[in-house]
Coordinates of C-alpha atoms and ligand atoms in Angstrom, one line a residue:
X1 CA 0.0 0.0 0.0
X2 CA 1.3 3.5 -0.9
X3 CA 2.5 5.4 2.2
X4 CA 2.4 9.1 3.0
X5 CA 5.6 10.6 4.5
X6 CA 7.3 14.1 4.8
X7 CA 9.7 15.3 2.1
X8 CA 11.5 18.5 1.1
X9 CA 10.2 19.9 -2.2
X10 CA 11.6 22.5 -4.5
X11 CA 8.2 23.8 -5.9
X12 CA 9.5 26.1 -8.7
X13 CA 12.5 28.0 -10.0
X14 CA 14.2 29.9 -7.1
X15 CA 11.3 29.4 -4.8
X16 CA 12.2 28.5 -1.2
X17 CA 12.0 24.8 -0.5
X18 CA 9.3 23.4 1.8
X19 CA 8.3 20.3 3.7
X20 CA 5.3 18.6 2.1
X21 CA 3.5 15.3 2.4
X22 CA 4.6 12.9 -0.4
X23 CA 3.2 9.6 -1.6
X24 CA 5.6 6.7 -1.9
X25 CA 4.2 3.7 -3.8
X26 CA 5.0 0.1 -2.9
X27 CA 8.1 -1.1 -4.7
X28 CA 7.5 -2.5 -8.2
X29 CA 9.7 -5.1 -9.9
X30 CA 13.3 -4.3 -9.4
X31 CA 12.6 -1.5 -6.9
X32 CA 13.1 -0.8 -3.2
X33 CA 11.6 1.5 -0.6
X34 CA 14.2 2.8 1.8
X35 CA 13.6 4.4 5.2
X36 CA 16.1 7.2 5.1
X37 CA 18.3 7.7 8.2
X38 CA 20.5 10.6 6.9
X39 CA 20.9 12.8 3.9
X40 CA 23.6 15.4 3.2
X41 CA 23.0 18.8 1.7
X42 CA 24.9 19.2 -1.6
X43 CA 25.4 22.0 -4.2
X44 CA 23.5 19.9 -6.7
X45 CA 20.3 20.2 -4.6
X46 CA 20.7 23.9 -4.6
X47 CA 21.2 23.8 -8.4
X48 CA 17.9 21.8 -8.8
X49 CA 16.1 24.4 -6.7
X50 CA 17.5 27.3 -8.8
X51 CA 16.3 25.5 -12.0
X52 CA 19.9 25.1 -13.1
X53 CA 19.6 21.4 -13.9
X54 CA 16.2 21.0 -15.4
X55 CA 12.7 22.5 -15.4
X56 CA 10.9 19.4 -14.2
X57 CA 9.5 21.0 -11.0
X58 CA 8.5 20.0 -8.4
X59 CA 11.7 18.3 -7.3
X60 CA 12.0 16.0 -4.3
X61 CA 15.5 17.1 -3.2
X62 CA 18.3 15.2 -1.4
X63 CA 20.7 12.5 -2.8
X64 CA 23.6 11.9 -0.4
X65 CA 21.8 9.4 1.7
X66 CA 21.9 6.2 3.8
X67 CA 19.0 4.2 5.3
X68 CA 17.4 0.9 5.9
X69 CA 15.7 -1.1 3.2
X70 CA 12.0 -1.4 4.2
X71 CA 10.5 -3.4 1.3
X72 CA 11.6 -4.7 -2.1
X73 CA 9.7 -5.5 -5.2
X74 CA 9.5 -8.6 -7.4
X75 CA 12.8 -10.1 -8.5
X76 CA 15.0 -8.1 -6.2
X77 CA 18.1 -10.0 -5.1
X78 CA 20.6 -7.2 -4.5
X79 CA 19.2 -6.2 -1.1
X80 CA 16.6 -7.4 1.4
X81 CA 14.4 -5.6 4.0
X82 CA 16.5 -4.7 7.1
X83 CA 19.7 -4.1 5.1
X84 CA 21.6 -0.8 5.9
X85 CA 22.5 0.8 2.6
X86 CA 24.1 3.8 0.9
X87 CA 22.2 5.1 -2.1
X88 CA 23.8 5.8 -5.5
X89 CA 22.5 7.9 -8.4
X90 CA 21.9 5.1 -10.9
X91 CA 21.7 1.4 -11.1
X92 CA 23.9 -0.1 -13.9
X93 CA 22.5 -2.6 -16.4
X94 CA 25.3 -5.2 -16.4
X95 CA 24.8 -5.9 -20.1
X96 CA 25.8 -2.9 -22.3
X97 CA 29.2 -2.5 -23.9
X98 CA 30.6 -0.5 -21.0
X99 CA 29.4 -2.9 -18.4
X100 CA 30.8 -5.9 -20.4
X101 CA 34.1 -4.2 -20.8
X102 CA 34.4 -4.1 -17.0
X103 CA 33.6 -0.4 -16.8
X104 CA 30.2 -0.3 -15.4
X105 CA 30.8 3.3 -14.1
X106 CA 30.3 4.3 -17.8
X107 CA 27.1 2.1 -18.2
X108 CA 24.9 3.4 -21.1
X109 CA 21.7 2.1 -19.6
X110 CA 21.7 3.2 -16.0
X111 CA 18.2 3.5 -14.5
X112 CA 16.3 4.7 -11.4
X113 CA 12.9 3.6 -10.1
X114 CA 10.3 3.3 -12.8
X115 CA 7.3 4.3 -10.7
X116 CA 6.8 7.9 -9.6
X117 CA 6.4 9.4 -6.2
X118 CA 3.7 12.1 -6.1
X119 CA 2.3 14.9 -4.0
X120 CA -1.0 14.2 -2.4
X121 CA -2.8 16.0 -5.3
X122 CA -1.3 13.5 -7.7
X123 CA 1.4 15.7 -9.2
X124 CA 4.5 13.7 -10.1
X125 CA 7.7 14.4 -8.3
X126 CA 11.2 14.5 -9.9
X127 CA 13.6 13.0 -7.4
X128 CA 17.0 14.8 -7.4
X129 CA 19.6 12.5 -9.1
X130 CA 16.9 9.8 -9.2
X131 CA 17.0 9.5 -5.4
X132 CA 14.9 12.2 -3.5
X133 CA 16.2 11.5 0.0
X134 CA 15.2 14.6 2.0
X135 CA 12.2 12.4 2.8
X136 CA 11.4 9.9 5.5
X137 CA 11.2 7.2 2.9
X138 CA 12.0 7.1 -0.8
X139 CA 11.6 4.8 -3.8
X140 CA 14.7 3.8 -5.8
X141 CA 15.8 1.0 -8.1
X142 CA 17.2 -1.8 -6.0
X143 CA 20.5 -1.5 -7.8
X144 CA 20.9 2.0 -6.3
X145 CA 21.3 0.4 -2.9
X146 CA 24.7 -0.8 -1.7
X147 CA 24.8 -2.7 1.6
X148 CA 27.5 -1.6 4.0
X149 CA 28.5 -2.4 7.6
X150 CA 25.7 -1.1 9.8
X151 CA 28.0 -0.1 12.6
X152 CA 28.9 3.2 10.8
X153 CA 26.9 6.4 11.7
X154 CA 24.2 7.0 9.1
X155 CA 25.3 10.6 8.6
X156 CA 28.8 9.6 7.7
X157 CA 27.7 6.8 5.4
X158 CA 25.3 9.0 3.5
X159 CA 28.1 11.4 2.4
X160 CA 29.8 8.6 0.5
X161 CA 26.7 8.6 -1.8
X162 CA 27.9 11.8 -3.6
X163 CA 30.5 14.5 -2.7
X164 CA 32.9 12.6 -0.6
X165 CA 32.9 9.6 -3.0
X166 CA 33.5 12.1 -5.9
X167 CA 36.6 13.5 -4.1
X168 CA 38.1 10.3 -2.8
X169 CA 37.4 8.6 -6.2
X170 CA 39.0 11.5 -8.1
X171 CA 42.3 10.8 -6.2
X172 CA 42.3 7.0 -6.0
X173 CA 40.2 5.9 -9.1
X174 CA 40.6 8.6 -11.7
X175 CA 44.0 10.1 -10.6
X176 CA 45.6 6.8 -9.7
X177 CA 47.5 8.6 -6.8
X178 CA 50.2 6.2 -5.7
X179 CA 52.5 5.9 -2.7
X180 CA 55.1 8.7 -2.7
X181 CA 53.3 10.9 -5.2
X182 CA 53.0 14.7 -4.8
X183 CA 49.4 15.8 -5.1
X184 CA 47.9 19.3 -5.3
X185 CA 44.2 19.9 -4.6
X186 CA 42.7 23.2 -5.8
X187 CA 39.5 24.1 -3.9
X188 CA 39.1 22.6 -0.5
X189 CA 35.3 22.3 0.0
X190 CA 33.7 18.9 0.7
X191 CA 34.9 17.5 -2.6
X192 CA 38.5 18.8 -2.5
X193 CA 38.9 17.7 1.1
X194 CA 37.7 14.3 0.2
X195 CA 40.4 14.2 -2.5
X196 CA 42.9 15.1 0.1
X197 CA 41.7 12.3 2.4
X198 CA 41.8 9.9 -0.6
X199 CA 45.4 11.0 -1.5
X200 CA 46.5 10.4 2.1
X201 CA 44.9 7.0 2.0
X202 CA 46.8 6.2 -1.2
X203 CA 50.1 7.1 0.4
X204 CA 50.8 10.5 -1.2
X205 CA 54.0 12.0 0.3
X206 CA 53.1 15.6 -0.3
X207 CA 49.5 16.9 -0.4
X208 CA 49.3 20.6 -1.2
X209 CA 45.9 22.2 -0.5
X210 CA 45.0 25.4 -2.4
X211 CA 42.0 27.6 -1.5
X212 CA 41.1 31.3 -1.2
X213 CA 39.7 30.9 2.3
X214 CA 42.0 30.2 5.3
X215 CA 39.2 28.5 7.2
X216 CA 39.1 25.9 4.4
X217 CA 42.8 25.4 4.5
X218 CA 42.6 24.7 8.2
X219 CA 40.2 21.8 7.6
X220 CA 42.3 20.6 4.7
X221 CA 45.2 20.2 7.0
X222 CA 43.2 18.2 9.4
X223 CA 42.3 15.8 6.6
X224 CA 45.8 15.3 5.5
X225 CA 47.2 18.3 3.6
X226 CA 50.9 18.6 4.3
X227 CA 51.2 22.1 2.8
X228 CA 48.6 24.9 2.3
X229 CA 48.6 27.8 -0.2
X230 CA 46.1 30.7 0.0
X231 CA 45.8 31.6 -3.7
X232 CA 44.2 35.0 -2.9
X233 CA 47.7 36.3 -2.1
X234 CA 50.0 33.8 -3.7
X235 CA 50.3 32.5 -7.3
X236 CA 49.4 28.8 -6.7
X237 CA 51.2 27.5 -9.8
X238 CA 54.5 29.0 -8.5
X239 CA 53.9 27.8 -5.0
X240 CA 53.1 24.3 -6.1
X241 CA 56.3 24.2 -8.3
X242 CA 58.4 25.5 -5.3
X243 CA 56.9 22.8 -3.0
X244 CA 57.7 20.0 -5.5
X245 CA 61.4 20.8 -6.2
X246 CA 60.5 23.0 -9.2
X247 CA 58.7 20.2 -11.1
X248 CA 54.9 20.5 -10.4
X249 CA 52.7 17.9 -8.8
X250 CA 52.3 14.3 -10.1
X251 CA 48.6 14.6 -9.7
X252 CA 46.6 17.9 -9.6
X253 CA 42.9 17.7 -8.7
X254 CA 40.7 20.7 -9.5
X255 CA 37.6 20.8 -7.3
X256 CA 36.2 24.3 -8.0
X257 CA 34.9 24.4 -11.5
X258 CA 36.2 27.8 -12.8
X259 CA 38.3 28.7 -15.8
X260 CA 41.1 30.2 -13.7
X261 CA 41.4 27.2 -11.5
X262 CA 41.3 24.8 -14.5
X263 CA 44.2 26.8 -15.9
X264 CA 46.1 26.7 -12.6
X265 CA 45.6 22.9 -12.5
X266 CA 46.8 22.5 -16.0
X267 CA 50.1 24.4 -15.3
X268 CA 50.7 23.1 -11.8
X269 CA 51.3 19.5 -12.9
X270 CA 54.7 18.0 -13.5
X271 CA 55.6 17.1 -17.1
X272 CA 53.7 13.8 -17.7
X273 CA 51.6 14.5 -14.6
X274 CA 47.9 14.0 -14.4
X275 CA 45.2 16.6 -14.1
X276 CA 41.9 15.5 -12.7
X277 CA 38.9 17.8 -13.3
X278 CA 36.2 17.3 -10.7
X279 CA 34.8 20.9 -10.4
X280 CA 31.7 21.3 -12.7
X281 CA 31.9 24.4 -14.9
X282 CA 28.8 26.2 -16.2
X283 CA 27.9 26.0 -19.9
X284 CA 29.2 29.4 -20.8
X285 CA 32.7 29.0 -19.3
X286 CA 35.6 28.8 -21.7
X287 CA 39.4 28.3 -21.4
X288 CA 42.0 29.2 -24.0
X289 CA 45.3 27.4 -23.9
X290 CA 48.4 27.5 -26.2
X291 CA 48.2 24.2 -28.1
X292 CA 51.9 23.8 -27.8
X293 CA 51.5 23.6 -24.0
X294 CA 48.7 21.0 -24.4
X295 CA 50.9 19.0 -26.8
X296 CA 54.3 19.6 -25.1
X297 CA 53.6 18.8 -21.5
X298 CA 52.5 15.2 -22.0
X299 CA 50.6 13.4 -19.2
X300 CA 46.9 13.3 -19.0
X301 CA 43.9 15.5 -18.6
X302 CA 41.0 13.5 -17.1
X303 CA 37.6 14.4 -15.9
X304 CA 36.1 12.5 -13.0
X305 CA 32.5 11.7 -12.9
X306 CA 31.3 10.5 -9.5
X307 CA 34.9 9.6 -8.7
X308 CA 34.7 6.8 -11.3
X309 CA 33.3 4.9 -8.5
X310 CA 31.8 1.4 -8.5
X311 CA 29.5 1.6 -5.5
X312 CA 29.5 -2.2 -4.9
X313 CA 33.3 -2.1 -4.7
X314 CA 34.0 1.3 -3.2
X315 CA 31.2 2.0 -0.6
X316 CA 31.8 -1.1 1.6
X317 CA 35.6 -0.7 1.3
X318 CA 35.6 2.9 2.4
X319 CA 33.2 2.3 5.3
X320 CA 35.5 -0.5 6.5
X321 CA 38.5 1.8 6.3
X322 CA 36.6 4.4 8.2
X323 CA 35.5 1.9 10.9
X324 CA 39.2 0.8 11.3
X325 CA 40.2 4.4 11.9
X326 CA 42.2 4.6 8.7
X327 CA 40.0 7.1 6.9
X328 CA 38.5 10.1 8.7
X329 CA 35.0 10.5 7.2
X330 CA 33.5 12.0 10.4
X331 CA 35.2 15.4 9.8
X332 CA 33.0 16.0 6.7
X333 CA 29.9 16.2 8.9
X334 CA 29.9 19.9 10.0
X335 CA 26.4 19.8 11.6
X336 CA 23.3 17.6 11.8
X337 CA 20.0 19.3 11.1
X338 CA 16.2 18.6 10.9
X339 CA 14.3 18.2 7.7
X340 CA 12.8 21.6 8.2
X341 CA 16.2 23.3 8.1
X342 CA 17.3 22.6 4.6
X343 CA 16.7 26.1 3.3
X344 CA 18.9 27.6 6.0
X345 CA 21.6 25.0 5.4
X346 CA 21.7 26.1 1.7
X347 CA 22.6 29.5 2.9
X348 CA 25.4 28.3 5.2
X349 CA 26.7 26.1 2.3
X350 CA 26.6 29.1 0.0
X351 CA 28.6 31.3 2.5
X352 CA 31.2 28.5 2.8
X353 CA 30.5 28.0 6.5
X354 CA 30.2 24.2 6.3
X355 CA 31.7 21.2 4.6
X356 CA 28.4 19.3 4.8
X357 CA 25.2 19.8 6.7
X358 CA 23.4 16.5 7.2
X359 CA 19.7 15.9 7.8
X360 CA 19.2 13.1 10.3
X361 CA 15.9 11.4 10.8
Ligands
APR401 N1 40.6 29.2 -6.1 C1 40.7 28.3 -5.1 N2 39.7 27.9 -4.4 C2 38.5 28.4 -4.6 C3 38.3 29.4 -5.6 C4 39.5 29.8 -6.4 N3 39.4 30.7 -7.4 N4 37.0 29.8 -5.7 C5 36.4 29.0 -4.7 N5 37.3 28.2 -4.1 C6 37.1 27.3 -3.0 C7 36.1 27.7 -2.0 O1 36.6 28.5 -1.0 C8 35.6 26.3 -1.4 O2 36.4 26.0 -0.3 O3 36.6 26.1 -3.6 C9 35.8 25.4 -2.6 C10 34.5 24.9 -3.2 O4 33.9 24.1 -2.2 P1 32.4 24.0 -2.0 O5 31.7 25.2 -2.5 O6 32.1 23.4 -0.7 O7 32.0 22.8 -3.2 P2 32.2 21.3 -3.1 O8 31.0 20.6 -2.6 O9 33.5 20.9 -2.6 O10 32.2 21.0 -4.7 C11 33.3 21.5 -5.5 O11 33.1 19.9 -7.2 O12 31.6 18.2 -7.7 C12 32.0 19.5 -7.9 O13 29.8 20.5 -8.4 C13 30.9 20.5 -7.5 O14 31.9 22.2 -8.8 C14 31.7 21.7 -7.5 C15 33.1 21.3 -7.0
ZN402 ZN1 25.7 15.7 -4.5
ZN403 ZN1 25.5 -1.1 -18.6

């Protein structure tokens, strides 16, 4: 039987979000209903609210979440009621060319739940990133659920579902950071700091954190940065070269998404080094580079989507490392809040006051 629960809705372009009653159907074939325990506030939720991602209002916001599977539909074998899970954006098909080549993170046929959640007046909701987890319960494809060790705090677990995975994965999956490497991370918000934590995990010898905000550089140090550069008053490319014996970093991770920081990342790498682009630019942004610099410096320019993660491989592994005390995920939770406080949390995020605010249920 369909259930009524509370959820945070973005009703229209730039309108404040509000808590409304939503209707969650019973899971159909291949689907699961998850009782949400925690969901982080991410920039992408704000972009949905502002109409920057699509016009399919009303949105059910929230997508960095963990919870307990309540019910599963026909044919579901991945998870069972009672399992503690982290949600991911899309279930992979397992059959397309990308999946069969062992690269399911590039699956062509990813999917979400097929049924729709609605408002009580019957209007269909668009769940943010196919999740919609600022809600007491949500409906997803069963393949969007990854079972992890339930001893972890739900607030910490949820963050792996998006920003923190994007950052850690940028370092260990996309960037291939290895023991002894020098790494520079430009932009130390939640994503950049996660790239720092991932670089430490991978055994990087030098981790240079770059930001324009000293508060952010403080947190970056806590998470493993060995050097910090405030690029408001110092040229970061010069500073990174100096800190790497004049060479540049083996891996540079850009986690801002602006032309000037893309340029800095490009020039801060060692010859044959790797640049990993994580920050998402807007459609009108452009960057002009001398082709001879592109050709002559060798190495690789890579973009990193969702940290090139494989949820079934990476989520349980990272939770285990956290539970063993080898990966500090707790520092990413700046505050825990109620479902009614999402709008205020957007403002704190916008001002740069928090790494992550997390709604706990
Ligand atoms: N140079 C260096 N750092 C900068 C600059 C700049 N020109 N401009 C902003 N920053 C810093 C901010 O001070 C902040 O610490 O970049 C950081 C951005 O962090 P957040 O706003 O918290 O964003 P985050 O969630 O980390 O995401 C960063 O990655 O996945 C993408 O869409 C996401 O593009 C976004 C980026
Ligand atoms: Zn997100
Ligand atoms: Zn596939």
